[in-house]
XYZ file of C-alpha atoms in Angstrom:
102
model
C 8.703 30.702 -5.439
C 10.723 29.912 -2.350
C 12.555 32.897 -0.766
C 15.849 30.998 -0.453
C 15.603 30.013 -4.108
C 15.303 33.675 -5.182
C 17.952 34.953 -2.746
C 20.470 32.493 -4.193
C 19.836 33.939 -7.659
C 17.910 30.940 -8.898
C 15.401 32.782 -11.057
C 16.810 31.298 -14.261
C 17.224 27.747 -12.976
C 14.639 25.067 -13.560
C 12.986 23.521 -10.521
C 13.343 19.830 -9.786
C 10.344 17.551 -10.151
C 9.237 16.225 -6.734
C 9.038 12.461 -6.204
C 5.778 11.018 -4.917
C 5.914 8.273 -2.298
C 3.251 6.395 -0.342
C 3.736 4.583 2.946
C 1.731 1.617 4.243
C 2.328 0.498 7.824
C 3.786 -2.971 8.210
C 1.758 -3.995 11.271
C -1.989 -3.490 11.370
C -2.493 -1.404 14.496
C -6.262 -1.305 13.967
C -6.493 -4.818 15.401
C -4.153 -4.249 18.324
C -5.475 -4.585 21.853
C -4.260 -2.360 24.668
C -4.841 -4.047 28.044
C -4.344 -2.386 31.408
C -1.052 -3.432 32.952
C 0.101 -5.422 29.916
C 2.109 -4.590 26.851
C 0.083 -3.858 23.681
C -0.783 -6.950 21.657
C -0.412 -6.451 17.888
C -1.673 -9.243 15.648
C 1.227 -10.163 13.369
C -0.245 -13.094 11.442
C -0.023 -12.211 7.765
C -1.643 -13.778 4.745
C 0.183 -14.151 1.428
C -1.539 -11.095 -0.032
C -1.785 -7.823 1.890
C -3.631 -4.568 1.132
C -1.957 -2.363 -1.521
C -0.081 -5.302 -3.104
C 0.006 -5.122 -6.897
C -1.281 -8.325 -8.526
C -2.129 -9.554 -12.013
C -5.589 -11.053 -12.571
C -6.535 -12.113 -16.129
C -3.846 -9.807 -17.599
C -5.239 -6.865 -15.570
C -3.091 -5.109 -12.964
C -5.070 -4.630 -9.747
C -4.435 -3.535 -6.177
C -5.409 -5.778 -3.288
C -8.076 -4.278 -1.035
C -8.148 -7.144 1.465
C -8.530 -10.889 2.000
C -11.313 -13.048 3.419
C -11.954 -16.675 4.365
C -8.591 -17.056 6.129
C -6.636 -15.728 3.150
C -8.218 -17.971 0.509
C -10.201 -15.208 -1.234
C -8.973 -11.772 -2.187
C -10.772 -8.522 -2.996
C -9.177 -6.543 -5.828
C -9.639 -2.981 -7.076
C -8.959 -2.159 -10.736
C -7.693 1.210 -11.969
C -11.285 2.073 -12.927
C -12.390 1.446 -9.315
C -14.198 -1.826 -10.074
C -14.158 -4.323 -7.182
C -13.470 -8.000 -7.972
C -13.655 -10.943 -5.550
C -11.596 -13.950 -6.639
C -9.626 -16.915 -5.374
C -5.965 -16.309 -4.472
C -4.935 -19.137 -6.796
C -6.125 -17.079 -9.791
C -3.920 -14.057 -9.072
C -0.178 -13.570 -9.474
C 1.823 -11.257 -7.203
C 3.684 -8.527 -9.089
C 4.899 -6.255 -6.289
C 4.506 -6.012 -2.518
C 2.789 -2.891 -1.192
C 4.102 -2.573 2.380
C 6.622 0.023 3.492
C 7.555 3.078 1.416
C 6.619 2.860 -2.263
C 8.103 5.211 -4.875
């Protein structure tokens, strides 16, 4: 127990349930180049599907792991951890995965 919780006489109160949140950076800083004497160059070209987006493929909800072939193919991960490669035309976007997700 937290000391402040006990000092305030909260031994009979129920604790609140913490909310879980995940954060995915909006710009991919792994592919940024830092050149001497110049400002950092961050690649900002984005494809329609980004990592951690939630998509529906054949009535299965999957997370996007990444894209290939200039955004025409997508790699998906199911809840069981199975990896699927498919065309972007065969998937439907359910929810974006960038920023803070609750």
